[in-house]
PDB file of C-alpha atoms in Angstrom:
ATOM      1  CA  UNK A 360     118.347  79.459 102.015  1.00 80.00           C
ATOM      2  CA  UNK A 361     121.394  80.511 100.011  1.00 90.00           C
ATOM      3  CA  UNK A 362     122.462  84.126  99.772  1.00 89.00           C
ATOM      4  CA  UNK A 363     121.325  84.270  96.116  1.00 88.00           C
ATOM      5  CA  UNK A 364     117.899  82.821  97.018  1.00 92.00           C
ATOM      6  CA  UNK A 365     117.556  85.263  99.900  1.00 91.00           C
ATOM      7  CA  UNK A 366     118.459  88.165  97.610  1.00 90.00           C
ATOM      8  CA  UNK A 367     115.939  87.031  94.978  1.00 94.00           C
ATOM      9  CA  UNK A 368     113.242  86.673  97.645  1.00 95.00           C
ATOM     10  CA  UNK A 369     113.957  90.198  98.901  1.00 95.00           C
ATOM     11  CA  UNK A 370     113.916  91.505  95.320  1.00 96.00           C
ATOM     12  CA  UNK A 371     110.478  89.986  94.713  1.00 96.00           C
ATOM     13  CA  UNK A 372     109.175  91.415  97.981  1.00 97.00           C
ATOM     14  CA  UNK A 373     110.367  94.877  96.992  1.00 97.00           C
ATOM     15  CA  UNK A 374     108.813  94.582  93.526  1.00 97.00           C
ATOM     16  CA  UNK A 375     105.501  93.424  95.048  1.00 97.00           C
ATOM     17  CA  UNK A 376     105.595  96.359  97.475  1.00 97.00           C
ATOM     18  CA  UNK A 377     106.320  98.751  94.596  1.00 97.00           C
ATOM     19  CA  UNK A 378     103.307  97.419  92.704  1.00 97.00           C
ATOM     20  CA  UNK A 379     101.076  97.842  95.769  1.00 97.00           C
ATOM     21  CA  UNK A 380     102.336 101.403  96.278  1.00 96.00           C
ATOM     22  CA  UNK A 381     101.865 102.222  92.590  1.00 95.00           C
ATOM     23  CA  UNK A 382      98.314 100.862  92.763  1.00 94.00           C
ATOM     24  CA  UNK A 383      97.537 102.909  95.893  1.00 95.00           C
ATOM     25  CA  UNK A 384      99.319 106.182  95.065  1.00 95.00           C
ATOM     26  CA  UNK A 385     100.407 106.191  91.421  1.00 93.00           C
ATOM     27  CA  UNK A 386     103.967 106.392  90.183  1.00 94.00           C
ATOM     28  CA  UNK A 387     104.651 110.054  90.869  1.00 94.00           C
ATOM     29  CA  UNK A 388     103.433 109.989  94.480  1.00 96.00           C
ATOM     30  CA  UNK A 389     105.125 106.696  95.380  1.00 96.00           C
ATOM     31  CA  UNK A 390     108.407 107.181  97.207  1.00 96.00           C
ATOM     32  CA  UNK A 391     111.185 104.745  98.012  1.00 96.00           C
ATOM     33  CA  UNK A 392     110.252 105.265 101.666  1.00 96.00           C
ATOM     34  CA  UNK A 393     106.725 104.019 100.873  1.00 97.00           C
ATOM     35  CA  UNK A 394     108.175 100.952  99.168  1.00 97.00           C
ATOM     36  CA  UNK A 395     110.639 100.395 102.010  1.00 97.00           C
ATOM     37  CA  UNK A 396     107.856 100.513 104.596  1.00 97.00           C
ATOM     38  CA  UNK A 397     105.552  98.262 102.574  1.00 97.00           C
ATOM     39  CA  UNK A 398     108.308  95.684 101.904  1.00 97.00           C
ATOM     40  CA  UNK A 399     109.795  95.851 105.379  1.00 96.00           C
ATOM     41  CA  UNK A 400     113.143  96.442 103.710  1.00 95.00           C
ATOM     42  CA  UNK A 401     115.865  98.974 104.341  1.00 94.00           C
ATOM     43  CA  UNK A 402     116.671 101.731 101.859  1.00 94.00           C
ATOM     44  CA  UNK A 403     120.130 100.164 101.600  1.00 94.00           C
ATOM     45  CA  UNK A 404     118.559  96.859 100.583  1.00 93.00           C
ATOM     46  CA  UNK A 405     116.531  98.591  97.890  1.00 96.00           C
ATOM     47  CA  UNK A 406     119.581 100.430  96.562  1.00 95.00           C
ATOM     48  CA  UNK A 407     121.606  97.224  96.685  1.00 94.00           C
ATOM     49  CA  UNK A 408     119.128  95.636  94.262  1.00 95.00           C
ATOM     50  CA  UNK A 409     118.057  98.682  92.204  1.00 95.00           C
ATOM     51  CA  UNK A 410     119.773 101.932  91.275  1.00 94.00           C
ATOM     52  CA  UNK A 411     116.678 103.891  92.239  1.00 94.00           C
ATOM     53  CA  UNK A 412     112.956 104.303  91.801  1.00 95.00           C
ATOM     54  CA  UNK A 413     113.110 104.419  87.993  1.00 95.00           C
ATOM     55  CA  UNK A 414     115.110 101.202  87.674  1.00 96.00           C
ATOM     56  CA  UNK A 415     112.887  99.471  90.220  1.00 96.00           C
ATOM     57  CA  UNK A 416     109.728 100.357  88.284  1.00 96.00           C
ATOM     58  CA  UNK A 417     111.364  99.419  84.955  1.00 96.00           C
ATOM     59  CA  UNK A 418     112.316  96.028  86.454  1.00 97.00           C
ATOM     60  CA  UNK A 419     108.710  95.574  87.579  1.00 97.00           C
ATOM     61  CA  UNK A 420     107.521  96.317  84.046  1.00 97.00           C
ATOM     62  CA  UNK A 421     109.978  93.893  82.443  1.00 97.00           C
ATOM     63  CA  UNK A 422     109.130  91.100  84.881  1.00 96.00           C
ATOM     64  CA  UNK A 423     105.420  91.586  84.207  1.00 96.00           C
ATOM     65  CA  UNK A 424     105.959  91.415  80.434  1.00 96.00           C
ATOM     66  CA  UNK A 425     108.073  88.288  80.819  1.00 96.00           C
ATOM     67  CA  UNK A 426     105.407  86.655  83.014  1.00 96.00           C
ATOM     68  CA  UNK A 427     102.581  87.509  80.617  1.00 95.00           C
ATOM     69  CA  UNK A 428     104.499  86.360  77.553  1.00 95.00           C
ATOM     70  CA  UNK A 429     105.735  83.204  79.290  1.00 96.00           C
ATOM     71  CA  UNK A 430     102.184  82.278  80.218  1.00 96.00           C
ATOM     72  CA  UNK A 431     101.082  82.740  76.611  1.00 94.00           C
ATOM     73  CA  UNK A 432     103.942  80.699  75.161  1.00 94.00           C
ATOM     74  CA  UNK A 433     103.336  77.825  77.597  1.00 96.00           C
ATOM     75  CA  UNK A 434      99.642  77.769  76.638  1.00 95.00           C
ATOM     76  CA  UNK A 435     100.479  77.909  72.939  1.00 91.00           C
ATOM     77  CA  UNK A 436     102.953  75.021  73.122  1.00 93.00           C
ATOM     78  CA  UNK A 437     100.229  72.728  74.454  1.00 93.00           C
ATOM     79  CA  UNK A 438      98.242  73.116  71.203  1.00 91.00           C
ATOM     80  CA  UNK A 439      98.690  71.432  67.836  1.00 86.00           C
ATOM     81  CA  UNK A 440      96.782  73.552  65.346  1.00 83.00           C
ATOM     82  CA  UNK A 441      96.453  77.228  64.486  1.00 81.00           C
ATOM     83  CA  UNK A 442      92.888  77.729  65.680  1.00 82.00           C
ATOM     84  CA  UNK A 443      93.386  76.083  69.064  1.00 87.00           C
ATOM     85  CA  UNK A 444      96.729  77.886  69.366  1.00 87.00           C
ATOM     86  CA  UNK A 445      95.139  81.300  68.795  1.00 85.00           C
ATOM     87  CA  UNK A 446      92.379  80.358  71.260  1.00 88.00           C
ATOM     88  CA  UNK A 447      95.056  79.380  73.782  1.00 91.00           C
ATOM     89  CA  UNK A 448      96.917  82.672  73.320  1.00 89.00           C
ATOM     90  CA  UNK A 449      93.788  84.749  73.834  1.00 90.00           C
ATOM     91  CA  UNK A 450      92.537  82.730  76.799  1.00 93.00           C
ATOM     92  CA  UNK A 451      95.956  82.645  78.397  1.00 94.00           C
ATOM     93  CA  UNK A 452      96.323  86.407  78.127  1.00 93.00           C
ATOM     94  CA  UNK A 453      92.812  87.059  79.460  1.00 93.00           C
ATOM     95  CA  UNK A 454      93.426  84.611  82.315  1.00 95.00           C
ATOM     96  CA  UNK A 455      96.745  86.269  83.128  1.00 95.00           C
ATOM     97  CA  UNK A 456      95.097  89.704  83.178  1.00 94.00           C
ATOM     98  CA  UNK A 457      92.237  88.502  85.397  1.00 94.00           C
ATOM     99  CA  UNK A 458      94.700  86.903  87.842  1.00 96.00           C
ATOM    100  CA  UNK A 459      97.101  89.856  87.796  1.00 96.00           C
ATOM    101  CA  UNK A 460      94.840  92.898  87.600  1.00 94.00           C
ATOM    102  CA  UNK A 461      97.225  95.281  89.367  1.00 94.00           C
ATOM    103  CA  UNK A 462     100.126  94.171  87.202  1.00 95.00           C
ATOM    104  CA  UNK A 463      98.057  94.342  84.011  1.00 94.00           C
ATOM    105  CA  UNK A 464      96.942  97.862  84.932  1.00 93.00           C
ATOM    106  CA  UNK A 465     100.554  98.785  85.591  1.00 94.00           C
ATOM    107  CA  UNK A 466     101.602  97.485  82.163  1.00 93.00           C
ATOM    108  CA  UNK A 467      98.799  99.378  80.482  1.00 91.00           C
ATOM    109  CA  UNK A 468      99.541 102.713  82.132  1.00 92.00           C
ATOM    110  CA  UNK A 469     103.337 102.726  82.313  1.00 93.00           C
ATOM    111  CA  UNK A 470     104.508 101.604  78.851  1.00 87.00           C
ATOM    112  CA  UNK A 471     105.380 105.130  77.791  1.00 90.00           C
ATOM    113  CA  UNK A 472     106.747 106.249  81.150  1.00 92.00           C
ATOM    114  CA  UNK A 473     109.982 108.170  80.907  1.00 92.00           C
ATOM    115  CA  UNK A 474     111.885 105.592  82.969  1.00 91.00           C
ATOM    116  CA  UNK A 475     111.131 102.927  80.335  1.00 92.00           C
ATOM    117  CA  UNK A 476     113.563 104.549  77.899  1.00 92.00           C
ATOM    118  CA  UNK A 477     116.385 102.988  79.935  1.00 89.00           C
ATOM    119  CA  UNK A 478     114.807  99.537  79.543  1.00 93.00           C
ATOM    120  CA  UNK A 479     113.987  99.634  75.815  1.00 93.00           C
ATOM    121  CA  UNK A 480     116.722  97.206  74.779  1.00 94.00           C
ATOM    122  CA  UNK A 481     115.683  94.650  77.416  1.00 95.00           C
ATOM    123  CA  UNK A 482     112.037  95.056  76.404  1.00 94.00           C
ATOM    124  CA  UNK A 483     112.969  94.605  72.739  1.00 92.00           C
ATOM    125  CA  UNK A 484     114.804  91.373  73.638  1.00 94.00           C
ATOM    126  CA  UNK A 485     111.766  90.026  75.502  1.00 94.00           C
ATOM    127  CA  UNK A 486     109.463  90.901  72.607  1.00 90.00           C
ATOM    128  CA  UNK A 487     111.854  89.372  70.084  1.00 88.00           C
ATOM    129  CA  UNK A 488     111.992  86.116  72.068  1.00 91.00           C
ATOM    130  CA  UNK A 489     108.187  86.102  72.279  1.00 90.00           C
ATOM    131  CA  UNK A 490     107.792  86.603  68.523  1.00 85.00           C
ATOM    132  CA  UNK A 491     110.361  83.894  67.842  1.00 85.00           C
ATOM    133  CA  UNK A 492     108.580  81.444  70.156  1.00 88.00           C
ATOM    134  CA  UNK A 493     105.330  82.050  68.295  1.00 86.00           C
ATOM    135  CA  UNK A 494     107.117  81.705  64.938  1.00 80.00           C
ATOM    136  CA  UNK A 495     108.753  78.473  66.078  1.00 83.00           C
ATOM    137  CA  UNK A 496     105.399  77.074  67.171  1.00 84.00           C
ATOM    138  CA  UNK A 497     103.826  78.058  63.866  1.00 78.00           C
ATOM    139  CA  UNK A 498     106.772  76.408  62.135  1.00 72.00           C
ATOM    140  CA  UNK A 499     106.839  79.260  59.672  1.00 55.00           C
ATOM    141  CA  UNK A 500     109.589  81.724  58.862  1.00 49.00           C
ATOM    142  CA  UNK A 501     109.820  84.377  61.546  1.00 46.00           C
ATOM    143  CA  UNK A 502     109.644  87.523  59.460  1.00 49.00           C
ATOM    144  CA  UNK A 503     106.298  88.552  58.043  1.00 51.00           C
ATOM    145  CA  UNK A 504     107.333  88.719  54.360  1.00 53.00           C
ATOM    146  CA  UNK A 505     108.660  85.156  54.621  1.00 54.00           C
ATOM    147  CA  UNK A 506     105.595  83.974  56.569  1.00 52.00           C
ATOM    148  CA  UNK A 507     103.263  85.484  53.980  1.00 51.00           C
ATOM    149  CA  UNK A 508     105.187  83.843  51.149  1.00 55.00           C
ATOM    150  CA  UNK A 509     105.200  80.517  53.010  1.00 56.00           C
ATOM    151  CA  UNK A 510     101.412  80.641  53.513  1.00 61.00           C
ATOM    152  CA  UNK A 511     100.678  81.702  49.927  1.00 61.00           C
ATOM    153  CA  UNK A 512      99.024  84.899  51.138  1.00 56.00           C
ATOM    154  CA  UNK A 513     100.068  88.507  50.794  1.00 58.00           C
ATOM    155  CA  UNK A 514     101.317  90.158  53.989  1.00 51.00           C
ATOM    156  CA  UNK A 515      98.057  92.096  54.152  1.00 54.00           C
ATOM    157  CA  UNK A 516      95.946  88.938  53.736  1.00 59.00           C
ATOM    158  CA  UNK A 517      97.976  87.095  56.359  1.00 55.00           C
ATOM    159  CA  UNK A 518      97.676  89.895  58.914  1.00 56.00           C
ATOM    160  CA  UNK A 519      93.979  90.388  58.160  1.00 63.00           C
ATOM    161  CA  UNK A 520      93.243  86.676  58.507  1.00 64.00           C
ATOM    162  CA  UNK A 521      95.151  86.309  61.775  1.00 65.00           C
ATOM    163  CA  UNK A 522      93.752  89.596  63.115  1.00 63.00           C
ATOM    164  CA  UNK A 523      90.172  88.636  62.282  1.00 64.00           C
ATOM    165  CA  UNK A 524      90.581  85.230  63.940  1.00 65.00           C
ATOM    166  CA  UNK A 525      92.102  86.827  67.000  1.00 63.00           C
ATOM    167  CA  UNK A 526      89.277  89.415  67.214  1.00 63.00           C
ATOM    168  CA  UNK A 527      86.525  86.783  66.841  1.00 67.00           C
ATOM    169  CA  UNK A 528      88.049  84.579  69.509  1.00 66.00           C
ATOM    170  CA  UNK A 529      88.674  87.498  71.879  1.00 63.00           C
ATOM    171  CA  UNK A 530      85.092  88.766  71.401  1.00 67.00           C
ATOM    172  CA  UNK A 531      83.630  85.327  72.042  1.00 66.00           C
ATOM    173  CA  UNK A 532      85.799  84.838  75.130  1.00 61.00           C
ATOM    174  CA  UNK A 533      84.845  88.269  76.493  1.00 63.00           C
ATOM    175  CA  UNK A 534      81.144  87.573  75.904  1.00 65.00           C
ATOM    176  CA  UNK A 535      81.441  84.180  77.607  1.00 66.00           C
ATOM    177  CA  UNK A 536      83.312  85.707  80.555  1.00 63.00           C
ATOM    178  CA  UNK A 537      80.684  88.474  80.904  1.00 64.00           C
ATOM    179  CA  UNK A 538      77.824  85.949  80.801  1.00 67.00           C
ATOM    180  CA  UNK A 539      79.593  83.754  83.367  1.00 67.00           C
ATOM    181  CA  UNK A 540      80.204  86.734  85.673  1.00 62.00           C
ATOM    182  CA  UNK A 541      76.520  87.723  85.381  1.00 69.00           C
ATOM    183  CA  UNK A 542      75.417  84.187  86.302  1.00 74.00           C
ATOM    184  CA  UNK A 543      77.811  84.103  89.262  1.00 69.00           C
ATOM    185  CA  UNK A 544      76.597  87.484  90.503  1.00 70.00           C
ATOM    186  CA  UNK A 545      72.977  86.352  90.247  1.00 74.00           C
ATOM    187  CA  UNK A 546      73.741  83.244  92.299  1.00 74.00           C
ATOM    188  CA  UNK A 547      75.295  85.248  95.160  1.00 65.00           C
TER     189      UNK A 547
END
């Protein structure tokens, strides 16, 4: 394994340990010593890869966003039409959350954490790339005023239409998942 691969492996181990510690103790009570022990890493190794606890947890947040968005974009690109694309986005996100519960919980609770202020520009870049990927797939102008004009709808009508479709699909998927979970529980 090359030095770069070894460093990336160690980085991922430290991030996974940080997530486990966050899940067990919360952000405030998690120490770098906890993360070190969980990862089997030295404090020097942690500081070599991250400036400190805040940067480590911001990196964890950014990687989780990138993973979630990447999963959604890959699912979207496999579809040809708007309805199946919106279905794919919703299902992909729900699947990602169900497979990454700790990470999804981390994203939900830490978005407004003080340490995220240092990562705002990187987060904005990730979100911009995500919006552009969706706009490219839709083959419509990226900015909402242009997209509304392109579709022949007002901005309000466009957002309402897309929002209503998204809500219907998400509700149906949640109901299907709940019914499936109930059936599985009854079988066991």
